[in-house]
Amino acid sequence: MFDLTGRRALVTGSSRGIGRDIAIGLASQGADVCIHYAGAAEDAETVAAKIKATGRHSCIVQGDLTNIDAPRAIVTDAADGLGGSIDLLVVNAAIQIPQPLEEIDAETARRQFDANVLGTLALIQTVVPDMQREGFGRIIHIGSVQQWRPHPNMLVYAGLKSGIENMMRNLAVRLAPQGITVNSVSPGAIETERNRVALSDAPYRANVEGKIPAGRIGSPKDCVGAVVMLCSDAADYVTGVDVPVDGGMRLG
């Protein structure tokens, strides 16, 4: 039910963190996977090498999602590199700029909007026509626990993530008749490179863990199973949902 053999996947922001583990997880189930990065070329090479070691095909594309022309180029290059159109799109790349309310400025807010909202929309607009022709597609947005429990210094980021989740539900209704499912997976506190410095502070870590019923910080691998399931035939009848992967943090 979870076999992805013959599928071609593009995972944005997959040189590190959650995206890296999702890309490797999809490959472990048989998918060929294109790795996308913005600035960490060496890390992208490492992930692609791990995928090739499993016997699957991989390619690498670079692109800054704040650039309006980048999404179409990313999808085109990924399809060329994998030898066919994209079946599985996992939109993981996002810009997160922590700022308290009084310090939020238009430039940083705009960067987050351009990458997170417009970038996601443009990626989807680019892959959908091929998915419609094939009568199959999986689109998955990596959201955030901040859709339920927003951090006080993440006002813009949390608001945008909530808006994108709404967009996914809207698209799910529109695209379901064409065999395309659209879902979100929303991680909680995950120990990624981006979060590692903050989580290395023992009092801060203890405070975060105290908000998680499972009693621990998650790892990127915790996010893989939900994405693999939603990409597989097991999820043919699942669309428009948001799957929390947060140890219950949203409930607290």
Short mmCIF file of C-alpha atoms in Angstrom, two decimals, residues 24-168:
data_model
loop_
_atom_site.label_atom_id
_atom_site.label_comp_id
_atom_site.label_asym_id
_atom_site.label_seq_id
_atom_site.Cartn_x
_atom_site.Cartn_y
_atom_site.Cartn_z
CA ILE A 24 15.16 9.93 1.87
CA GLY A 25 11.95 8.37 3.22
CA LEU A 26 10.18 8.68 -0.14
CA ALA A 27 13.18 7.11 -1.87
CA SER A 28 13.17 4.24 0.62
CA GLN A 29 9.66 3.41 -0.63
CA GLY A 30 10.76 3.42 -4.26
CA ALA A 31 10.31 7.01 -5.47
CA ASP A 32 12.87 8.89 -7.52
CA VAL A 33 13.44 12.19 -5.72
CA CYS A 34 14.68 15.62 -6.74
CA ILE A 35 16.46 17.56 -4.02
CA HIS A 36 15.89 21.31 -3.88
CA TYR A 37 18.05 23.78 -2.02
CA ALA A 38 18.53 27.53 -1.81
CA GLY A 39 22.06 27.86 -0.46
CA ALA A 40 23.37 24.58 0.96
CA ALA A 41 24.76 22.94 -2.17
CA GLU A 42 27.09 20.53 -0.37
CA ASP A 43 24.27 19.29 1.86
CA ALA A 44 22.07 18.74 -1.19
CA GLU A 45 24.81 16.64 -2.79
CA THR A 46 25.01 14.52 0.35
CA VAL A 47 21.25 13.84 0.36
CA ALA A 48 21.22 12.99 -3.34
CA ALA A 49 24.12 10.56 -2.80
CA LYS A 50 22.18 8.81 -0.02
CA ILE A 51 19.18 8.41 -2.30
CA LYS A 52 21.29 7.03 -5.14
CA ALA A 53 22.81 4.56 -2.68
CA THR A 54 19.32 3.08 -2.22
CA GLY A 55 19.15 2.39 -5.95
CA ARG A 56 16.77 5.23 -6.74
CA HIS A 57 17.40 8.10 -9.12
CA SER A 58 17.98 11.59 -7.76
CA CYS A 59 18.75 15.04 -9.09
CA ILE A 60 19.41 18.46 -7.56
CA VAL A 61 17.86 21.83 -8.32
CA GLN A 62 18.62 25.24 -6.84
CA GLY A 63 16.26 28.15 -6.46
CA ASP A 64 15.36 31.04 -4.19
CA LEU A 65 11.59 30.98 -3.67
CA THR A 66 11.49 34.71 -2.98
CA ASN A 67 12.21 35.08 -6.72
CA ILE A 68 8.90 34.99 -8.60
CA ASP A 69 10.48 33.09 -11.51
CA ALA A 70 12.09 30.40 -9.35
CA PRO A 71 9.17 27.97 -8.80
CA ARG A 72 8.56 27.29 -12.48
CA ALA A 73 12.29 26.81 -13.09
CA ILE A 74 12.57 24.48 -10.10
CA VAL A 75 9.72 22.24 -11.31
CA THR A 76 10.97 22.25 -14.91
CA ASP A 77 14.52 21.36 -13.90
CA ALA A 78 13.27 18.67 -11.50
CA ALA A 79 11.16 17.05 -14.22
CA ASP A 80 14.08 17.15 -16.64
CA GLY A 81 16.39 15.66 -14.04
CA LEU A 82 14.01 12.84 -13.13
CA GLY A 83 12.99 12.09 -16.71
CA GLY A 84 9.30 12.92 -16.42
CA SER A 85 6.66 15.08 -14.81
CA ILE A 86 6.36 15.40 -11.03
CA ASP A 87 3.86 13.03 -9.37
CA LEU A 88 4.58 13.97 -5.75
CA LEU A 89 5.17 17.56 -4.66
CA VAL A 90 6.17 18.16 -1.05
CA VAL A 91 6.33 21.89 -0.31
CA ASN A 92 8.65 21.99 2.68
CA ALA A 93 10.85 25.05 2.05
CA ALA A 94 9.84 28.11 4.04
CA ILE A 95 11.37 31.28 5.44
CA GLN A 96 10.90 31.89 9.14
CA ILE A 97 12.04 35.24 10.60
CA PRO A 98 11.37 35.63 14.34
CA GLN A 99 10.45 39.20 15.34
CA PRO A 100 8.41 40.65 18.19
CA LEU A 101 5.41 42.74 17.13
CA GLU A 102 7.14 46.10 17.55
CA GLU A 103 10.07 45.06 15.31
CA ILE A 104 8.18 43.57 12.36
CA ASP A 105 9.10 45.42 9.19
CA ALA A 106 7.69 45.32 5.70
CA GLU A 107 10.82 43.86 4.10
CA THR A 108 11.06 40.75 6.30
CA ALA A 109 7.28 40.25 6.22
CA ARG A 110 7.35 40.47 2.43
CA ARG A 111 10.20 37.95 2.14
CA GLN A 112 8.22 35.43 4.16
CA PHE A 113 5.07 36.09 2.13
CA ASP A 114 6.87 35.81 -1.20
CA ALA A 115 8.60 32.52 -0.35
CA ASN A 116 5.96 30.84 1.77
CA VAL A 117 2.71 31.88 0.08
CA LEU A 118 3.51 32.97 -3.47
CA GLY A 119 6.25 30.35 -3.79
CA THR A 120 3.90 27.57 -2.69
CA LEU A 121 1.15 28.78 -5.00
CA ALA A 122 3.49 29.00 -8.01
CA LEU A 123 4.93 25.52 -7.41
CA ILE A 124 1.42 24.09 -7.32
CA GLN A 125 0.32 26.01 -10.40
CA THR A 126 3.30 24.55 -12.27
CA VAL A 127 2.85 20.88 -11.33
CA VAL A 128 -0.95 20.68 -11.56
CA PRO A 129 -1.37 20.63 -15.36
CA ASP A 130 0.82 17.51 -15.71
CA MET A 131 -0.92 15.86 -12.76
CA GLN A 132 -4.29 16.56 -14.38
CA ARG A 133 -3.13 14.97 -17.64
CA GLU A 134 -1.90 11.90 -15.77
CA GLY A 135 -5.02 11.67 -13.59
CA PHE A 136 -2.85 11.35 -10.50
CA GLY A 137 -1.01 13.66 -8.14
CA ARG A 138 -0.06 14.22 -4.54
CA ILE A 139 0.52 17.71 -3.15
CA ILE A 140 1.63 18.01 0.46
CA HIS A 141 2.36 21.22 2.33
CA ILE A 142 4.55 21.07 5.43
CA GLY A 143 2.74 23.32 7.88
CA SER A 144 3.43 24.06 11.53
CA VAL A 145 2.04 23.60 15.02
CA GLN A 146 1.97 27.40 15.03
CA GLN A 147 -1.30 27.18 13.11
CA TRP A 148 -2.79 26.26 16.51
CA ARG A 149 -0.23 27.53 19.03
CA PRO A 150 1.54 30.54 17.50
CA HIS A 151 4.82 31.68 19.02
CA PRO A 152 4.67 35.35 20.08
CA ASN A 153 7.70 36.18 17.90
CA MET A 154 6.36 34.38 14.82
CA LEU A 155 3.31 36.51 14.08
CA VAL A 156 3.89 36.72 10.32
CA TYR A 157 5.13 33.15 9.87
CA ALA A 158 2.28 31.62 11.89
CA GLY A 159 -0.33 33.70 10.08
CA LEU A 160 1.03 32.68 6.68
CA LYS A 161 1.12 28.99 7.61
CA SER A 162 -2.53 29.19 8.67
CA GLY A 163 -3.41 30.86 5.39
CA ILE A 164 -1.61 28.21 3.34
CA GLU A 165 -3.44 25.44 5.18
CA ASN A 166 -6.70 27.13 4.14
CA MET A 167 -5.40 27.27 0.58
CA MET A 168 -4.67 23.52 0.66
#
